[in-house]
CSV table of C-alpha atoms in Angstrom, one decimal:
chain,number,residue,atom,x,y,z
U,2,MET,CA,0.3,5.8,-32.1
U,3,ARG,CA,-2.8,5.5,-30.1
U,4,PHE,CA,-0.9,3.6,-27.4
U,5,LEU,CA,1.6,6.4,-27.1
U,6,LEU,CA,-1.2,9.0,-26.9
U,7,LEU,CA,-2.8,7.1,-24.1
U,8,VAL,CA,0.5,6.7,-22.2
U,9,ARG,CA,1.1,10.5,-22.6
U,10,ASN,CA,-2.4,11.2,-21.2
U,11,ARG,CA,-1.8,8.9,-18.2
U,12,LEU,CA,1.5,10.6,-17.4
U,13,ALA,CA,-0.1,14.0,-17.6
U,14,HIS,CA,-2.8,12.9,-15.2
U,15,ALA,CA,-0.2,11.5,-12.9
U,16,VAL,CA,1.7,14.8,-12.8
U,17,LEU,CA,-1.5,16.7,-12.1
U,18,ALA,CA,-2.4,14.3,-9.3
U,19,VAL,CA,1.0,14.8,-7.7
U,20,ILE,CA,0.5,18.6,-7.8
U,21,GLY,CA,-2.9,18.1,-6.2
U,22,ILE,CA,-1.4,15.9,-3.5
U,23,VAL,CA,1.2,18.5,-2.6
U,24,VAL,CA,-1.4,21.3,-2.3
U,25,VAL,CA,-4.0,19.3,-0.4
U,26,THR,CA,-1.4,17.8,2.0
U,27,PHE,CA,0.2,21.2,2.6
U,28,PHE,CA,-3.0,22.9,3.7
U,29,LEU,CA,-4.3,19.9,5.7
U,30,VAL,CA,-1.0,19.7,7.6
U,31,HIS,CA,-1.1,23.4,8.4
U,32,LEU,CA,-4.7,23.0,9.7
U,33,LEU,CA,-3.5,20.6,12.4
U,34,PRO,CA,-3.6,22.1,15.9
U,35,GLY,CA,-0.2,22.9,17.5
U,36,ASP,CA,2.9,24.9,16.7
U,37,PRO,CA,6.1,23.2,15.6
U,38,ALA,CA,8.1,26.0,17.3
U,39,ARG,CA,6.5,25.3,20.6
U,40,SER,CA,7.0,21.6,20.2
U,41,ILE,CA,10.7,22.2,19.7
U,42,VAL,CA,11.4,24.6,22.6
U,43,GLY,CA,8.8,23.3,25.0
U,44,ILE,CA,5.7,24.8,26.7
U,45,ARG,CA,7.8,27.0,29.1
U,46,ALA,CA,9.5,29.0,26.3
U,47,THR,CA,9.1,32.7,26.1
U,48,PRO,CA,7.0,34.3,23.3
U,49,GLU,CA,10.2,35.9,22.0
U,50,LEU,CA,12.0,32.6,21.7
U,51,ILE,CA,9.0,31.0,20.0
U,52,ALA,CA,8.8,33.9,17.5
U,53,GLU,CA,12.5,33.5,16.7
U,54,ILE,CA,12.2,29.8,16.1
U,55,ARG,CA,9.2,30.3,13.9
U,56,ASN,CA,11.2,32.8,11.9
U,57,ARG,CA,14.1,30.3,11.5
U,58,LEU,CA,11.7,27.6,10.4
U,59,GLY,CA,9.9,29.9,8.0
U,60,VAL,CA,6.5,29.1,9.4
U,61,ASP,CA,5.7,32.7,10.2
U,62,ARG,CA,5.3,33.6,6.5
U,63,PRO,CA,1.8,33.6,4.8
U,64,LEU,CA,0.7,30.1,3.7
U,65,PRO,CA,0.7,30.9,-0.1
U,66,ALA,CA,4.4,32.0,0.3
U,67,GLN,CA,5.2,28.9,2.2
U,68,LEU,CA,3.5,26.8,-0.5
U,69,PHE,CA,5.3,28.3,-3.4
U,70,GLY,CA,8.5,28.0,-1.5
U,71,TYR,CA,7.8,24.3,-0.9
U,72,PHE,CA,7.1,23.8,-4.6
U,73,GLY,CA,10.5,25.4,-5.4
U,74,GLN,CA,12.2,23.0,-3.0
U,75,ILE,CA,10.5,20.0,-4.4
U,76,LEU,CA,11.6,20.9,-8.0
U,77,GLN,CA,15.1,21.0,-6.7
U,78,GLY,CA,14.7,17.6,-5.0
U,79,ASP,CA,14.7,19.1,-1.5
U,80,LEU,CA,12.0,18.1,0.9
U,81,GLY,CA,13.4,20.2,3.7
U,82,LYS,CA,14.8,19.3,7.1
U,83,SER,CA,12.9,17.7,10.0
U,84,PHE,CA,12.1,20.2,12.8
U,85,VAL,CA,12.4,17.6,15.5
U,86,LEU,CA,15.0,15.0,14.2
U,87,ARG,CA,17.1,17.7,12.5
U,88,ILE,CA,17.9,15.5,9.6
U,89,ASP,CA,17.1,15.8,5.9
U,90,VAL,CA,13.5,14.6,5.2
U,91,ARG,CA,14.6,13.0,1.9
U,92,GLU,CA,17.3,11.0,3.7
U,93,LEU,CA,14.9,10.0,6.4
U,94,ILE,CA,12.4,8.7,3.8
U,95,PHE,CA,15.0,6.8,1.8
U,96,ALA,CA,16.3,5.2,5.0
U,97,ARG,CA,12.8,3.9,6.2
U,98,LEU,CA,11.0,3.4,2.9
U,99,PRO,CA,12.5,0.0,2.2
U,100,GLN,CA,10.9,-1.4,5.4
U,101,THR,CA,7.5,-0.3,4.2
U,102,LEU,CA,8.0,-1.5,0.6
U,103,LEU,CA,9.2,-4.9,1.9
U,104,LEU,CA,6.1,-5.2,4.2
U,105,VAL,CA,3.7,-4.3,1.4
U,106,GLY,CA,5.4,-6.6,-1.1
U,107,TYR,CA,5.5,-9.4,1.4
U,108,ALA,CA,1.8,-9.0,2.0
U,109,GLY,CA,1.1,-9.0,-1.8
U,110,VAL,CA,3.1,-12.3,-2.2
U,111,LEU,CA,1.2,-13.9,0.7
U,112,ALA,CA,-2.1,-12.7,-0.8
U,113,ILE,CA,-1.3,-14.4,-4.1
U,114,PHE,CA,-0.3,-17.7,-2.6
U,115,ILE,CA,-3.5,-17.7,-0.5
U,116,SER,CA,-5.9,-16.4,-3.1
U,117,ILE,CA,-5.1,-18.8,-6.0
U,118,PRO,CA,-5.9,-22.1,-4.1
U,119,LEU,CA,-8.9,-20.6,-2.4
U,120,ALA,CA,-10.3,-19.3,-5.8
U,121,LEU,CA,-9.6,-22.6,-7.5
U,122,ILE,CA,-11.5,-24.6,-4.8
U,123,ALA,CA,-14.4,-22.1,-4.8
U,124,ALA,CA,-14.6,-22.2,-8.6
U,125,PHE,CA,-14.4,-26.0,-9.0
U,126,ARG,CA,-16.9,-26.5,-6.2
U,127,GLN,CA,-19.3,-23.7,-7.1
U,128,GLY,CA,-22.4,-23.6,-4.9
U,129,ARG,CA,-21.2,-26.4,-2.6
U,130,LEU,CA,-20.3,-26.1,1.1
U,131,SER,CA,-16.6,-25.4,0.6
U,132,ASP,CA,-17.4,-22.6,-1.8
U,133,GLN,CA,-19.9,-21.1,0.6
U,134,VAL,CA,-17.5,-21.4,3.5
U,135,ILE,CA,-14.6,-19.7,1.6
U,136,ARG,CA,-16.8,-16.8,0.4
U,137,SER,CA,-18.4,-16.3,3.8
U,138,SER,CA,-15.1,-16.4,5.6
U,139,LEU,CA,-13.5,-13.9,3.3
U,140,VAL,CA,-16.4,-11.5,3.7
U,141,VAL,CA,-16.0,-11.6,7.4
U,142,ALA,CA,-12.2,-11.1,7.1
U,143,LEU,CA,-12.8,-8.1,4.9
U,144,GLY,CA,-14.8,-6.5,7.7
U,145,VAL,CA,-12.2,-7.1,10.4
U,146,PRO,CA,-10.2,-3.9,11.1
U,147,SER,CA,-6.5,-4.3,10.5
U,148,PHE,CA,-5.5,-2.9,13.9
U,149,TRP,CA,-7.8,-5.3,15.7
U,150,LEU,CA,-6.5,-8.3,13.7
U,151,GLY,CA,-2.9,-7.2,14.3
U,152,VAL,CA,-3.5,-7.0,18.1
U,153,LEU,CA,-5.1,-10.4,18.1
U,154,LEU,CA,-2.2,-12.0,16.2
U,155,VAL,CA,0.4,-10.3,18.5
U,156,THR,CA,-1.5,-11.5,21.6
U,157,PHE,CA,-2.1,-15.1,20.6
U,158,LEU,CA,0.6,-16.0,18.1
U,159,ALA,CA,3.5,-13.9,19.6
U,160,LEU,CA,3.1,-13.1,23.3
U,161,ARG,CA,1.2,-16.2,24.5
U,162,THR,CA,2.6,-18.9,22.3
U,163,GLY,CA,6.0,-17.4,21.2
U,164,TRP,CA,5.6,-18.8,17.7
U,165,PHE,CA,6.3,-15.5,16.1
U,166,PRO,CA,8.2,-12.3,17.1
U,167,SER,CA,5.9,-9.6,18.4
U,168,GLY,CA,7.6,-6.8,16.5
U,169,GLY,CA,10.8,-5.4,15.1
U,170,THR,CA,12.6,-6.1,11.8
U,171,GLY,CA,15.0,-8.9,12.6
U,172,ASP,CA,18.7,-9.4,11.7
U,173,GLY,CA,19.3,-10.7,8.2
U,174,PHE,CA,17.0,-11.4,5.3
U,175,LEU,CA,15.5,-14.7,6.6
U,176,ASP,CA,15.0,-13.3,10.1
U,177,THR,CA,13.4,-10.2,8.7
U,178,LEU,CA,10.9,-12.3,6.7
U,179,TRP,CA,10.1,-14.2,10.0
U,180,HIS,CA,9.6,-10.9,11.9
U,181,PHE,CA,7.5,-9.5,9.0
U,182,PHE,CA,5.2,-12.6,8.7
U,183,LEU,CA,2.5,-11.5,11.1
U,184,PRO,CA,2.3,-7.9,9.9
U,185,ALA,CA,2.3,-9.0,6.3
U,186,PHE,CA,-0.4,-11.5,6.9
U,187,THR,CA,-2.4,-8.8,8.7
U,188,LEU,CA,-2.2,-6.6,5.6
U,189,ALA,CA,-2.9,-9.5,3.2
U,190,VAL,CA,-6.2,-10.5,4.9
U,191,SER,CA,-7.5,-7.0,4.4
U,192,PHE,CA,-7.9,-7.5,0.6
U,193,LEU,CA,-8.0,-11.2,0.1
U,194,ALA,CA,-11.8,-11.2,-0.4
U,195,VAL,CA,-11.5,-8.8,-3.3
U,196,VAL,CA,-8.8,-10.8,-5.1
U,197,VAL,CA,-10.4,-14.2,-4.5
U,198,ARG,CA,-13.8,-13.0,-5.6
U,199,SER,CA,-12.3,-11.5,-8.8
U,200,LEU,CA,-10.2,-14.6,-9.6
U,201,ARG,CA,-13.1,-16.9,-8.9
U,202,ALA,CA,-15.4,-15.0,-11.2
U,203,SER,CA,-12.8,-15.2,-14.0
U,204,LEU,CA,-12.2,-18.9,-13.4
U,205,LEU,CA,-16.0,-19.6,-13.6
U,206,GLU,CA,-16.2,-17.8,-16.9
U,207,VAL,CA,-13.2,-19.7,-18.4
U,208,LEU,CA,-14.5,-23.1,-17.1
U,209,VAL,CA,-17.5,-22.9,-19.4
U,210,SER,CA,-15.5,-21.8,-22.5
U,211,ASP,CA,-15.2,-24.0,-25.5
U,212,TYR,CA,-11.4,-24.5,-25.4
U,213,VAL,CA,-11.6,-25.8,-21.8
U,214,ALA,CA,-14.3,-28.2,-22.8
U,215,LEU,CA,-12.2,-29.4,-25.7
U,216,ALA,CA,-9.2,-29.8,-23.4
U,217,ARG,CA,-11.3,-32.0,-21.1
U,218,LEU,CA,-12.4,-34.1,-24.0
U,219,LYS,CA,-8.8,-34.7,-24.9
U,220,GLY,CA,-8.2,-36.0,-21.5
U,221,ILE,CA,-5.7,-33.4,-20.3
U,222,ARG,CA,-4.8,-33.8,-16.7
U,223,ARG,CA,-6.3,-31.4,-14.1
U,224,GLY,CA,-3.0,-30.0,-13.1
U,225,ARG,CA,-2.1,-29.1,-16.7
U,226,LEU,CA,-5.6,-27.8,-17.3
U,227,ILE,CA,-5.4,-25.4,-14.4
U,228,THR,CA,-1.9,-24.0,-15.2
U,229,HIS,CA,-2.1,-23.9,-19.0
U,230,HIS,CA,-5.7,-23.0,-19.6
U,231,LEU,CA,-7.6,-21.8,-16.5
U,232,LEU,CA,-5.1,-19.6,-14.7
U,233,ARG,CA,-3.4,-18.3,-17.8
U,234,ASN,CA,-6.7,-16.9,-19.1
U,235,SER,CA,-8.2,-15.9,-15.8
U,236,VAL,CA,-5.3,-14.0,-14.2
U,237,LYS,CA,-5.5,-10.8,-16.2
U,238,PRO,CA,-8.7,-9.3,-14.6
U,239,ALA,CA,-7.5,-10.5,-11.1
U,240,LEU,CA,-4.1,-8.9,-11.6
U,241,THR,CA,-5.8,-5.5,-12.3
U,242,ILE,CA,-7.8,-5.8,-9.1
U,243,PHE,CA,-4.7,-6.9,-7.3
U,244,GLY,CA,-2.6,-4.0,-8.5
U,245,LEU,CA,-5.3,-1.4,-7.6
U,246,ASN,CA,-5.8,-2.8,-4.1
U,247,LEU,CA,-2.0,-3.1,-3.5
U,248,SER,CA,-1.9,0.7,-3.3
U,249,TYR,CA,-4.6,0.5,-0.6
U,250,LEU,CA,-2.1,-1.5,1.5
U,251,LEU,CA,0.2,1.5,1.7
U,252,GLY,CA,-2.3,3.4,3.8
U,253,THR,CA,-3.1,0.4,5.9
U,254,SER,CA,0.6,-0.1,6.6
U,255,VAL,CA,0.7,3.0,8.7
U,256,ILE,CA,-1.4,1.3,11.4
U,257,VAL,CA,0.2,-2.1,11.0
U,258,GLU,CA,3.7,-0.7,11.4
U,259,SER,CA,2.8,1.0,14.6
U,260,ILE,CA,1.3,-2.3,16.1
U,261,PHE,CA,4.4,-4.4,15.2
U,262,ALA,CA,7.0,-1.7,15.9
U,263,ILE,CA,8.3,-1.6,12.3
U,264,ASN,CA,10.4,1.5,11.7
U,265,GLY,CA,9.0,2.3,8.2
U,266,ILE,CA,7.7,5.5,6.9
U,267,GLY,CA,4.2,4.7,8.2
U,268,ASN,CA,5.3,4.6,11.8
U,269,THR,CA,7.5,7.7,11.1
U,270,LEU,CA,4.4,9.5,9.8
U,271,ILE,CA,2.5,9.0,13.0
U,272,GLY,CA,5.4,10.2,15.1
U,273,ALA,CA,5.7,13.3,12.8
U,274,ILE,CA,2.0,14.1,13.2
U,275,LEU,CA,2.2,13.9,17.0
U,276,SER,CA,5.2,16.1,17.1
U,277,ARG,CA,3.8,18.6,14.5
U,278,ASP,CA,6.8,17.9,12.2
U,279,PHE,CA,5.2,19.5,9.2
U,280,LEU,CA,7.9,18.9,6.6
U,281,VAL,CA,8.2,15.2,7.5
U,282,VAL,CA,4.4,14.8,7.2
U,283,GLN,CA,4.3,16.5,3.9
U,284,GLY,CA,7.3,14.5,2.5
U,285,ILE,CA,5.9,11.2,3.6
U,286,ALA,CA,2.4,12.1,2.3
U,287,LEU,CA,4.0,13.0,-1.1
U,288,THR,CA,5.9,9.8,-1.1
U,289,PHE,CA,2.7,7.8,-0.4
U,290,GLY,CA,0.9,9.7,-3.2
U,291,ILE,CA,3.6,9.1,-5.7
U,292,LEU,CA,3.7,5.3,-4.9
U,293,VAL,CA,0.0,5.0,-5.2
U,294,ILE,CA,0.0,6.9,-8.5
U,295,GLY,CA,2.9,4.8,-9.7
U,296,ILE,CA,1.2,1.5,-8.9
U,297,ASN,CA,-2.0,2.6,-10.7
U,298,LEU,CA,0.0,3.9,-13.6
U,299,LEU,CA,1.8,0.6,-13.9
U,300,VAL,CA,-1.5,-1.2,-13.8
U,301,ASP,CA,-2.8,1.0,-16.6
U,302,MET,CA,0.4,0.5,-18.7
U,303,THR,CA,0.1,-3.3,-18.3
U,304,ARG,CA,-3.5,-3.2,-19.4
U,305,LEU,CA,-2.6,-1.0,-22.4
U,306,ALA,CA,0.2,-3.3,-23.4
U,307,LEU,CA,-2.1,-6.4,-23.2
U,308,ASP,CA,-5.0,-4.8,-24.9
U,309,PRO,CA,-5.3,-1.1,-25.7
U,310,ARG,CA,-9.0,-1.4,-26.3
U,311,GLU,CA,-9.6,-2.0,-22.5
U,312,VAL,CA,-8.7,1.5,-21.6
U,313,SER,CA,-10.5,4.4,-23.1
């Protein structure tokens, strides 16, 4: 019963958060300089033509009226039509969202495969040179801006050596994974330090536990000790950190998609901001918000299912 109550509270908070995202995004977008009507007809258009276009787009109404009208559209599943591209915003998002989700998911998988061995080495060699090098390197990597790292990877591993594609999405699943490797790695580096540090701390705590000491006395091989005792009991706290930081990658993907010419919703968002395409900006911001809330909600549900006492 307590579990269901906590789930209901989390869902209620999620709904309120979505409403808040819609309101804040709406007013922030309308504070941007520029006029969508002028962007459509050009700078040489007459005031009469601009006024007519503004009336057709509905942007000449008071902001509260536009906001309530937008809420009504959202409740009907309608995010409006792009001023510039002249297509439905929902169709545009559905067409380009898979690229972004694949990129973020790929980055998450890379982060897992890199984090586990690094955390194991750092934990087993605590205080030694390898531990110090791993932790220092990850702190440096955490401070490297994603756009700068992306430019470096494109310059040295794509343009100069030709080892990887410099951009695009590829043709077919394997080719897409090859094209997405550099941008996914760029995203993964941005939060490796957080995941490795969390997993290392959990591993160190488990290493001094009684059941690990008993397993060592029984002569259990290191491989079995790692998989059946250490990782199994250390991964839960790290998974929570991983899930929370995975939502951070959605925001970072906006920059990375632009660098590597990936036609996801992040790249689309930048184009919509530059062209003052308000409805596209609002729709993508709402999509990002729902994804972030969904990831955090999934993390909470996982923690509740594992141990309801962990969440108050």
